Structures are given as C-alpha cells and as structure tokens.
Amino acid sequence: MAVLNGKVALITGSTSGIGLATAHVLAEQGCHLLLHGLMNEAEGQALAAEFAGQYGIKTFFSNADLREMDSIHQFMAEGAQALGDIDILINNAGIQHTETVAAFPPEKWNDIIAINLSSAFHTIQQALPAMAQKRWGRIINIASVHGLVASVNKAAYCAAKHGIIGLTKVVALECAEQGITANAICPGWVDTPLINKQIEAIASSRNLSRSDARYQLITAKQPLPEMLDPRQIGEFVLFLCSDAARGITGAALTMDGGWTAQ
Ligand SMILES: NC(=O)c1ccc[n+]([C@@H]2O[C@H](COP(=O)([O-])OP(=O)(O)OC[C@H]3O[C@@H](n4cnc5c(N)ncnc54)[C@H](O)[C@@H]3O)[C@@H](O)[C@H]2O)c1
C-alpha cells in the first residue's frame, strides 16, 4: 500500500541528484509533488507531467531562484494553491564552491548561505502554519557531514551546513507538541552532479583518470570506499516520514559511510 497517499511534498532542488531520486521514492508512495529546481520552464513542465503520468499523482513545477525570498514565498503560495498545503518539506537544494577562506569570492559566500541555509528558513516559515493546524508535518533538511565536521576549502558550505543543523534543532523544539518533526540528514559522498568539479580538479592536478580521481576523493575521508546512490537518501527520507519515526526529531542523522565515526 502507498503509505503517503495524498500527502503533499515540496522538495527543493528536485530536478537533479538527491532531490530527484527522493521525488521518485515519495511519488511511489502516492505523494503529490511540488517539484522545484533550476530547469527551464518547458523542461520542468515536462518533468512534472512525466511524474504525474508515471505515478498517477498531482504535480506542480517551479524554477524559483532560492536566493530570492519573494520568489520562495510566491512559488510556495502557488504550489499550495495547486496541490494543497505542504505536509512534507524537504530542503534539499544546494550548491558548492571550493576555495580557501583567503580567496573565497564574497558573492559565492552569499549564494551558498542563501541557497543552502536561508532558503530553508523561508520555506519552513511558510510551511509551518498549515502543518501546525493539521497537527502533522515532516521537515527534512539535507545537510551533510560538513554540518558536523569541516574540510579545507569549504568555508561557506560548512558554515551553511552547520547552520542548517542548528535551525533544524530549533524548529524541532518549537514544534515538538504539534505533531511536526524536523530532522537533518548528513550524507557523505553521494553520486550526483554536485561533486563533478571536485573530481575534475583532482584528475587534472594529479594527472589521474576520472575513475581514479573519484576513488581518491571518496577514500580521502570516507571509510566506505563507494559513493551512496541518491535513492538511498530518498529511502531514508521516506522512513523519516513514516509513523515509526515520529519520535525522531531534532536529530542530525548521518549516512556517511563511517566518515564521522573516526
Ligand atoms: N552529492 C553529495 O555528495 C552530497 C553530500 C552531502 C550533502 N549533499 C547535499 O545534498 C543536496 C542536494 O545535492 P545534490 O548532490 O543532489 O546536487 P545537484 O547539483 O544534483 O542538485 C542540486 C539542486 O539544487 C538546485 N539549485 C541549485 N541552485 C539553486 C538556486 N539558486 N535556486 C533554486 N534551486 C537551485 C538545482 O537546480 C538542483 O535541482 C545539497 O544540499 C547538497 O549540499 C550532497
């Protein structure tokens, strides 16, 4: 039986990687989907139609830029009008830029903080009233191991990911009596386009093939010598949406191949 039949889920950044895989997992369980990401309107509408056809669910697509608060407010209002109030909010969209603090471009800092952290504040603020009224809600923020530990050249990313874990905890405390849980998932390496530049940088600086560079990137810090499949994150999200997980809130849950066990 589809366990999330009729629930409405918003997944930011669901045109690619972890967000897209999670969209498939939730659609299989009967969730209506507010799909979102930087994709042109025609491709986005085609993606939404494909999901609707494949799973028999209602869908809505937005390519709102998460750096703009007004765009976030607008697309969430339009999405709720089209599909109903949001029951499951997954703050997943994110970008990366690697450079030392000394050389880090301020505009990249601003973009990463806006997309990877502040957008989650705005979506949560918009989604909470309806969740509180229904006395049911699931907020899942896709953080990272870099919300728990640091790596060189990732100042903005680590700041944003540490920040989103703090935000998650506060939301969990404030909503604990309202049937709403808030959790952060902290993955290690996941096989998505986000990490392509890091692989390419290792390949060119060490004169390695792409697959050797990929292996070196993974094993530099992660004991499990393989990348996670994005769908594994989606399955974890599904568990956190289940009734069995109603006692899990305010947690930063690792799925990191042992990275932070060291
Ligand atoms: N891939 C990994 O190894 C890994 C590890 C830990 C955490 N994460 C986190 O998982 C999340 C998803 O990353 P992914 O690896 O699937 O990346 P991805 O590049 O495949 O997808 C990122 C998504 O965010 C959207 N996005 C980017 N900038 C945006 C903007 N300005 N406005 C609106 N949408 C925007 C993109 O359109 C895309 O849909 C991110 O928060 C990332 O930090 C990834």
mmCIF file of C-alpha atoms and ligand atoms in Angstrom:
data_model
loop_
_atom_site.group_PDB
_atom_site.id
_atom_site.type_symbol
_atom_site.label_atom_id
_atom_site.label_comp_id
_atom_site.label_asym_id
_atom_site.label_seq_id
_atom_site.Cartn_x
_atom_site.Cartn_y
_atom_site.Cartn_z
ATOM 1 C CA MET A 1 0.000 0.000 0.000
ATOM 2 C CA ALA A 2 1.222 3.503 -0.787
ATOM 3 C CA VAL A 3 1.984 4.826 2.694
ATOM 4 C CA LEU A 4 1.939 8.536 1.914
ATOM 5 C CA ASN A 5 -1.203 8.550 -0.243
ATOM 6 C CA GLY A 6 -2.470 12.091 -0.757
ATOM 7 C CA LYS A 7 0.247 13.846 1.252
ATOM 8 C CA VAL A 8 1.786 16.891 -0.425
ATOM 9 C CA ALA A 9 5.579 17.149 -0.513
ATOM 10 C CA LEU A 10 7.813 20.016 -1.549
ATOM 11 C CA ILE A 11 11.366 19.001 -2.437
ATOM 12 C CA THR A 12 13.624 21.917 -3.289
ATOM 13 C CA GLY A 13 16.225 21.077 -5.915
ATOM 14 C CA SER A 14 14.285 18.067 -7.184
ATOM 15 C CA THR A 15 15.362 18.426 -10.811
ATOM 16 C CA SER A 16 18.646 16.627 -10.125
ATOM 17 C CA GLY A 17 20.591 14.271 -7.866
ATOM 18 C CA ILE A 18 19.296 13.537 -4.363
ATOM 19 C CA GLY A 19 16.167 15.665 -4.781
ATOM 20 C CA LEU A 20 15.109 13.935 -7.995
ATOM 21 C CA ALA A 21 15.721 10.452 -6.550
ATOM 22 C CA THR A 22 13.744 11.395 -3.427
ATOM 23 C CA ALA A 23 10.899 12.649 -5.617
ATOM 24 C CA HIS A 24 10.669 9.190 -7.228
ATOM 25 C CA VAL A 25 10.668 7.453 -3.822
ATOM 26 C CA LEU A 26 7.880 9.680 -2.463
ATOM 27 C CA ALA A 27 5.852 9.513 -5.694
ATOM 28 C CA GLU A 28 5.919 5.709 -5.486
ATOM 29 C CA GLN A 29 4.209 6.139 -2.097
ATOM 30 C CA GLY A 30 1.415 8.300 -3.506
ATOM 31 C CA CYS A 31 2.716 11.750 -2.560
ATOM 32 C CA HIS A 32 1.655 14.731 -4.635
ATOM 33 C CA LEU A 33 4.800 16.642 -5.542
ATOM 34 C CA LEU A 34 5.864 20.234 -5.729
ATOM 35 C CA LEU A 35 8.919 19.762 -7.954
ATOM 36 C CA HIS A 36 11.469 22.522 -7.996
ATOM 37 C CA GLY A 37 14.873 23.368 -9.402
ATOM 38 C CA LEU A 38 16.862 25.374 -11.903
ATOM 39 C CA MET A 39 15.471 23.947 -15.122
ATOM 40 C CA ASN A 40 13.806 25.880 -17.925
ATOM 41 C CA GLU A 41 10.031 26.140 -17.769
ATOM 42 C CA ALA A 42 9.329 23.753 -20.687
ATOM 43 C CA GLU A 43 11.634 21.022 -19.329
ATOM 44 C CA GLY A 44 10.236 21.498 -15.829
ATOM 45 C CA GLN A 45 6.645 21.175 -17.023
ATOM 46 C CA ALA A 46 7.633 18.061 -18.978
ATOM 47 C CA LEU A 47 9.231 16.576 -15.845
ATOM 48 C CA ALA A 48 6.093 17.356 -13.810
ATOM 49 C CA ALA A 49 3.877 15.765 -16.482
ATOM 50 C CA GLU A 50 6.118 12.680 -16.576
ATOM 51 C CA PHE A 51 5.797 12.206 -12.795
ATOM 52 C CA ALA A 52 2.035 12.754 -12.917
ATOM 53 C CA GLY A 53 1.670 10.192 -15.716
ATOM 54 C CA GLN A 54 4.026 7.598 -14.243
ATOM 55 C CA TYR A 55 2.668 7.657 -10.693
ATOM 56 C CA GLY A 56 -0.895 8.998 -11.002
ATOM 57 C CA ILE A 57 -0.172 11.904 -8.669
ATOM 58 C CA LYS A 58 -0.710 15.669 -8.836
ATOM 59 C CA THR A 59 2.404 17.710 -9.588
ATOM 60 C CA PHE A 60 3.451 21.339 -9.784
ATOM 61 C CA PHE A 61 6.780 22.684 -11.062
ATOM 62 C CA SER A 62 8.662 25.849 -10.149
ATOM 63 C CA ASN A 63 12.095 27.117 -11.123
ATOM 64 C CA ALA A 64 12.104 29.874 -8.489
ATOM 65 C CA ASP A 65 15.582 31.079 -7.581
ATOM 66 C CA LEU A 66 16.106 30.281 -3.901
ATOM 67 C CA ARG A 67 18.371 33.287 -3.466
ATOM 68 C CA GLU A 68 15.245 35.470 -3.559
ATOM 69 C CA MET A 69 12.867 35.415 -0.603
ATOM 70 C CA ASP A 70 9.945 36.862 -2.581
ATOM 71 C CA SER A 71 10.293 34.140 -5.221
ATOM 72 C CA ILE A 72 10.224 31.496 -2.487
ATOM 73 C CA HIS A 73 7.076 32.966 -0.957
ATOM 74 C CA GLN A 74 5.423 33.201 -4.373
ATOM 75 C CA PHE A 75 6.165 29.679 -5.565
ATOM 76 C CA MET A 76 5.124 28.137 -2.263
ATOM 77 C CA ALA A 77 1.806 30.013 -2.339
ATOM 78 C CA GLU A 78 1.193 28.944 -5.951
ATOM 79 C CA GLY A 79 2.195 25.366 -5.173
ATOM 80 C CA ALA A 80 -0.132 25.172 -2.176
ATOM 81 C CA GLN A 81 -2.961 26.568 -4.278
ATOM 82 C CA ALA A 82 -2.386 23.912 -6.941
ATOM 83 C CA LEU A 83 -1.797 20.871 -4.706
ATOM 84 C CA GLY A 84 -2.973 21.772 -1.179
ATOM 85 C CA ASP A 85 -0.967 22.624 1.930
ATOM 86 C CA ILE A 86 2.500 21.142 2.263
ATOM 87 C CA ASP A 87 2.731 18.153 4.625
ATOM 88 C CA ILE A 88 6.328 17.169 3.898
ATOM 89 C CA LEU A 89 9.023 19.774 3.338
ATOM 90 C CA ILE A 90 12.429 18.650 2.129
ATOM 91 C CA ASN A 91 15.033 21.393 1.954
ATOM 92 C CA ASN A 92 17.481 19.791 -0.399
ATOM 93 C CA ALA A 93 18.707 22.353 -2.959
ATOM 94 C CA GLY A 94 22.343 23.208 -2.568
ATOM 95 C CA ILE A 95 25.477 24.353 -4.340
ATOM 96 C CA GLN A 96 29.183 24.027 -3.641
ATOM 97 C CA HIS A 97 32.246 26.181 -4.238
ATOM 98 C CA THR A 98 35.714 25.207 -3.017
ATOM 99 C CA GLU A 99 38.427 27.759 -2.309
ATOM 100 C CA THR A 100 40.482 28.855 0.695
ATOM 101 C CA VAL A 101 38.900 31.392 3.025
ATOM 102 C CA ALA A 102 41.503 33.931 1.924
ATOM 103 C CA ALA A 103 40.498 33.596 -1.732
ATOM 104 C CA PHE A 104 36.775 32.827 -1.320
ATOM 105 C CA PRO A 105 34.697 35.172 -3.537
ATOM 106 C CA PRO A 106 32.200 37.039 -1.313
ATOM 107 C CA GLU A 107 29.439 36.620 -3.892
ATOM 108 C CA LYS A 108 29.885 32.808 -3.735
ATOM 109 C CA TRP A 109 29.694 33.012 0.062
ATOM 110 C CA ASN A 110 26.419 34.946 -0.227
ATOM 111 C CA ASP A 111 24.940 32.491 -2.750
ATOM 112 C CA ILE A 112 25.842 29.419 -0.688
ATOM 113 C CA ILE A 113 24.440 30.885 2.536
ATOM 114 C CA ALA A 114 21.278 31.968 0.692
ATOM 115 C CA ILE A 115 20.634 28.676 -1.125
ATOM 116 C CA ASN A 116 21.984 26.101 1.358
ATOM 117 C CA LEU A 117 20.750 27.803 4.552
ATOM 118 C CA SER A 118 18.499 30.874 4.358
ATOM 119 C CA SER A 119 16.094 29.337 1.825
ATOM 120 C CA ALA A 120 15.310 26.621 4.396
ATOM 121 C CA PHE A 121 14.364 29.259 6.953
ATOM 122 C CA HIS A 122 11.996 30.855 4.423
ATOM 123 C CA THR A 123 10.346 27.594 3.313
ATOM 124 C CA ILE A 124 9.943 26.383 6.908
ATOM 125 C CA GLN A 125 8.407 29.684 7.969
ATOM 126 C CA GLN A 126 5.889 29.442 5.120
ATOM 127 C CA ALA A 127 5.048 25.758 5.670
ATOM 128 C CA LEU A 128 4.677 25.677 9.470
ATOM 129 C CA PRO A 129 1.249 27.290 9.985
ATOM 130 C CA ALA A 130 -0.605 24.679 7.879
ATOM 131 C CA MET A 131 1.375 21.809 9.433
ATOM 132 C CA ALA A 132 0.551 23.099 12.920
ATOM 133 C CA GLN A 133 -3.117 23.346 12.002
ATOM 134 C CA LYS A 134 -3.168 19.738 10.738
ATOM 135 C CA ARG A 135 -1.026 18.667 13.697
ATOM 136 C CA TRP A 136 1.166 16.678 11.306
ATOM 137 C CA GLY A 137 4.279 17.634 9.420
ATOM 138 C CA ARG A 138 7.678 16.373 8.389
ATOM 139 C CA ILE A 139 10.588 18.745 7.792
ATOM 140 C CA ILE A 140 13.739 17.121 6.497
ATOM 141 C CA ASN A 141 16.797 19.202 5.746
ATOM 142 C CA ILE A 142 19.504 17.659 3.610
ATOM 143 C CA ALA A 143 22.627 18.808 5.421
ATOM 144 C CA SER A 144 25.941 16.954 5.038
ATOM 145 C CA VAL A 145 28.797 15.504 7.030
ATOM 146 C CA HIS A 146 30.044 19.055 6.591
ATOM 147 C CA GLY A 147 27.327 20.106 9.023
ATOM 148 C CA LEU A 148 29.223 18.124 11.672
ATOM 149 C CA VAL A 149 32.882 18.301 10.674
ATOM 150 C CA ALA A 150 34.947 20.571 8.462
ATOM 151 C CA SER A 151 37.149 20.198 5.403
ATOM 152 C CA VAL A 152 39.556 22.718 3.926
ATOM 153 C CA ASN A 153 38.276 24.997 1.153
ATOM 154 C CA LYS A 154 34.625 24.636 2.165
ATOM 155 C CA ALA A 155 34.064 27.632 4.456
ATOM 156 C CA ALA A 156 30.690 28.704 3.094
ATOM 157 C CA TYR A 157 29.412 25.150 2.640
ATOM 158 C CA CYS A 158 30.449 24.119 6.180
ATOM 159 C CA ALA A 159 29.008 27.315 7.666
ATOM 160 C CA ALA A 160 25.695 26.771 5.873
ATOM 161 C CA LYS A 161 25.505 23.066 6.744
ATOM 162 C CA HIS A 162 26.405 23.609 10.411
ATOM 163 C CA GLY A 163 23.788 26.372 10.383
ATOM 164 C CA ILE A 164 21.022 24.221 8.938
ATOM 165 C CA ILE A 165 21.566 21.661 11.692
ATOM 166 C CA GLY A 166 21.114 24.445 14.271
ATOM 167 C CA LEU A 167 17.961 25.602 12.503
ATOM 168 C CA THR A 168 16.659 22.018 12.434
ATOM 169 C CA LYS A 169 17.094 21.660 16.201
ATOM 170 C CA VAL A 170 15.276 24.903 16.999
ATOM 171 C CA VAL A 171 12.351 24.006 14.703
ATOM 172 C CA ALA A 172 12.162 20.565 16.345
ATOM 173 C CA LEU A 173 11.949 22.107 19.817
ATOM 174 C CA GLU A 174 9.378 24.703 18.825
ATOM 175 C CA CYS A 175 7.159 22.136 17.070
ATOM 176 C CA ALA A 176 7.526 19.131 19.363
ATOM 177 C CA GLU A 177 3.957 19.434 20.675
ATOM 178 C CA GLN A 178 2.412 19.974 17.242
ATOM 179 C CA GLY A 179 2.949 16.600 15.584
ATOM 180 C CA ILE A 180 5.735 18.068 13.447
ATOM 181 C CA THR A 181 9.214 16.575 13.343
ATOM 182 C CA ALA A 182 12.321 18.297 11.987
ATOM 183 C CA ASN A 183 15.491 16.389 11.198
ATOM 184 C CA ALA A 184 18.671 16.804 9.206
ATOM 185 C CA ILE A 185 20.261 14.060 7.106
ATOM 186 C CA CYS A 186 24.051 14.250 6.881
ATOM 187 C CA PRO A 187 25.291 12.262 3.880
ATOM 188 C CA GLY A 188 28.878 11.520 2.948
ATOM 189 C CA TRP A 189 29.654 11.277 -0.777
ATOM 190 C CA VAL A 190 26.601 10.837 -2.984
ATOM 191 C CA ASP A 191 26.836 10.192 -6.710
ATOM 192 C CA THR A 192 25.365 13.425 -8.163
ATOM 193 C CA PRO A 193 26.468 16.293 -10.438
ATOM 194 C CA LEU A 194 27.297 18.451 -7.356
ATOM 195 C CA ILE A 195 30.696 16.846 -6.910
ATOM 196 C CA ASN A 196 31.831 16.731 -10.560
ATOM 197 C CA LYS A 197 34.065 19.793 -10.241
ATOM 198 C CA GLN A 198 35.875 18.287 -7.237
ATOM 199 C CA ILE A 199 36.564 15.073 -9.168
ATOM 200 C CA GLU A 200 37.778 17.033 -12.205
ATOM 201 C CA ALA A 201 40.085 19.167 -10.023
ATOM 202 C CA ILE A 202 41.767 16.062 -8.554
ATOM 203 C CA ALA A 203 42.046 14.420 -12.002
ATOM 204 C CA SER A 204 43.786 17.429 -13.517
ATOM 205 C CA SER A 205 46.017 18.362 -10.554
ATOM 206 C CA ARG A 206 47.238 14.750 -10.052
ATOM 207 C CA ASN A 207 47.067 13.674 -13.687
ATOM 208 C CA LEU A 208 44.618 10.841 -12.944
ATOM 209 C CA SER A 209 41.781 9.212 -14.851
ATOM 210 C CA ARG A 210 38.317 10.289 -13.786
ATOM 211 C CA SER A 211 37.618 6.986 -12.032
ATOM 212 C CA ASP A 212 40.928 7.072 -10.121
ATOM 213 C CA ALA A 213 40.282 10.694 -9.098
ATOM 214 C CA ARG A 214 36.786 9.726 -7.981
ATOM 215 C CA TYR A 215 38.185 6.905 -5.843
ATOM 216 C CA GLN A 216 40.770 9.217 -4.261
ATOM 217 C CA LEU A 217 38.118 11.806 -3.466
ATOM 218 C CA ILE A 218 35.910 9.231 -1.750
ATOM 219 C CA THR A 219 38.573 7.447 0.232
ATOM 220 C CA ALA A 220 40.404 10.566 1.465
ATOM 221 C CA LYS A 221 37.889 10.819 4.293
ATOM 222 C CA GLN A 222 35.143 8.199 3.932
ATOM 223 C CA PRO A 223 35.855 4.633 5.154
ATOM 224 C CA LEU A 224 33.163 3.101 2.894
ATOM 225 C CA PRO A 225 35.002 3.208 -0.432
ATOM 226 C CA GLU A 226 31.964 3.961 -2.574
ATOM 227 C CA MET A 227 29.530 6.756 -3.194
ATOM 228 C CA LEU A 228 25.995 6.467 -1.951
ATOM 229 C CA ASP A 229 23.239 6.172 -4.524
ATOM 230 C CA PRO A 230 20.925 9.228 -4.315
ATOM 231 C CA ARG A 231 17.988 6.866 -3.927
ATOM 232 C CA GLN A 232 19.394 5.677 -0.587
ATOM 233 C CA ILE A 233 18.884 9.198 0.761
ATOM 234 C CA GLY A 234 15.342 9.119 -0.609
ATOM 235 C CA GLU A 235 14.608 5.863 1.243
ATOM 236 C CA PHE A 236 15.910 7.432 4.479
ATOM 237 C CA VAL A 237 13.611 10.431 3.887
ATOM 238 C CA LEU A 238 10.707 8.017 3.424
ATOM 239 C CA PHE A 239 11.469 6.356 6.768
ATOM 240 C CA LEU A 240 11.541 9.767 8.494
ATOM 241 C CA CYS A 241 8.088 10.459 7.028
ATOM 242 C CA SER A 242 6.696 7.238 8.492
ATOM 243 C CA ASP A 243 4.762 6.872 11.707
ATOM 244 C CA ALA A 244 7.567 4.712 13.099
ATOM 245 C CA ALA A 245 9.840 7.779 13.004
ATOM 246 C CA ARG A 246 7.508 10.146 14.876
ATOM 247 C CA GLY A 247 9.825 10.072 17.912
ATOM 248 C CA ILE A 248 12.836 11.160 15.887
ATOM 249 C CA THR A 249 13.129 14.932 15.927
ATOM 250 C CA GLY A 250 15.909 17.496 16.222
ATOM 251 C CA ALA A 251 18.422 14.903 15.044
ATOM 252 C CA ALA A 252 21.377 15.228 12.714
ATOM 253 C CA LEU A 253 21.360 11.736 11.211
ATOM 254 C CA THR A 254 24.498 10.580 9.481
ATOM 255 C CA MET A 255 24.506 8.445 6.357
ATOM 256 C CA ASP A 256 28.177 8.870 5.699
ATOM 257 C CA GLY A 257 29.916 5.536 5.244
ATOM 258 C CA GLY A 258 31.628 5.927 8.617
ATOM 259 C CA TRP A 259 33.125 9.363 7.890
ATOM 260 C CA THR A 260 32.250 10.923 11.259
ATOM 261 C CA ALA A 261 32.915 7.756 13.269
ATOM 262 C CA GLN A 262 36.644 8.463 13.114
HETATM 263 N N1 LIG B 1 26.393 14.909 -3.585
HETATM 264 C C1 LIG B 1 26.949 14.788 -2.397
HETATM 265 O O1 LIG B 1 27.998 14.134 -2.231
HETATM 266 C C2 LIG B 1 26.297 15.420 -1.188
HETATM 267 C C3 LIG B 1 26.772 15.073 0.067
HETATM 268 C C4 LIG B 1 26.199 15.638 1.205
HETATM 269 C C5 LIG B 1 25.152 16.551 1.058
HETATM 270 N N2 LIG B 1 24.717 16.888 -0.190
HETATM 271 C C6 LIG B 1 23.630 17.869 -0.263
HETATM 272 O O2 LIG B 1 22.528 17.314 -0.941
HETATM 273 C C7 LIG B 1 21.752 18.360 -1.529
HETATM 274 C C8 LIG B 1 21.433 18.004 -2.976
HETATM 275 O O3 LIG B 1 22.663 17.984 -3.700
HETATM 276 P P1 LIG B 1 22.928 17.068 -4.972
HETATM 277 O O4 LIG B 1 24.220 16.403 -4.730
HETATM 278 O O5 LIG B 1 21.739 16.271 -5.325
HETATM 279 O O6 LIG B 1 23.210 18.235 -6.058
HETATM 280 P P2 LIG B 1 22.682 18.516 -7.540
HETATM 281 O O7 LIG B 1 23.627 19.525 -8.080
HETATM 282 O O8 LIG B 1 22.473 17.244 -8.282
HETATM 283 O O9 LIG B 1 21.246 19.203 -7.289
HETATM 284 C C9 LIG B 1 21.120 20.482 -6.735
HETATM 285 C C10 LIG B 1 19.716 21.004 -6.944
HETATM 286 O O10 LIG B 1 19.633 22.333 -6.364
HETATM 287 C C11 LIG B 1 19.057 23.205 -7.314
HETATM 288 N N3 LIG B 1 19.545 24.573 -7.144
HETATM 289 C C12 LIG B 1 20.835 24.999 -7.167
HETATM 290 N N4 LIG B 1 20.877 26.330 -7.056
HETATM 291 C C13 LIG B 1 19.610 26.765 -6.960
HETATM 292 C C14 LIG B 1 19.004 28.050 -6.846
HETATM 293 N N5 LIG B 1 19.722 29.192 -6.827
HETATM 294 N N6 LIG B 1 17.663 28.125 -6.780
HETATM 295 C C15 LIG B 1 16.923 27.005 -6.838
HETATM 296 N N7 LIG B 1 17.424 25.772 -6.942
HETATM 297 C C16 LIG B 1 18.759 25.655 -7.019
HETATM 298 C C17 LIG B 1 19.464 22.632 -8.667
HETATM 299 O O11 LIG B 1 18.623 23.111 -9.711
HETATM 300 C C18 LIG B 1 19.314 21.131 -8.415
HETATM 301 O O12 LIG B 1 17.975 20.738 -8.587
HETATM 302 C C19 LIG B 1 22.571 19.638 -1.372
HETATM 303 O O13 LIG B 1 22.068 20.392 -0.293
HETATM 304 C C20 LIG B 1 23.962 19.125 -1.057
HETATM 305 O O14 LIG B 1 24.719 20.042 -0.301
HETATM 306 C C21 LIG B 1 25.251 16.345 -1.315
#
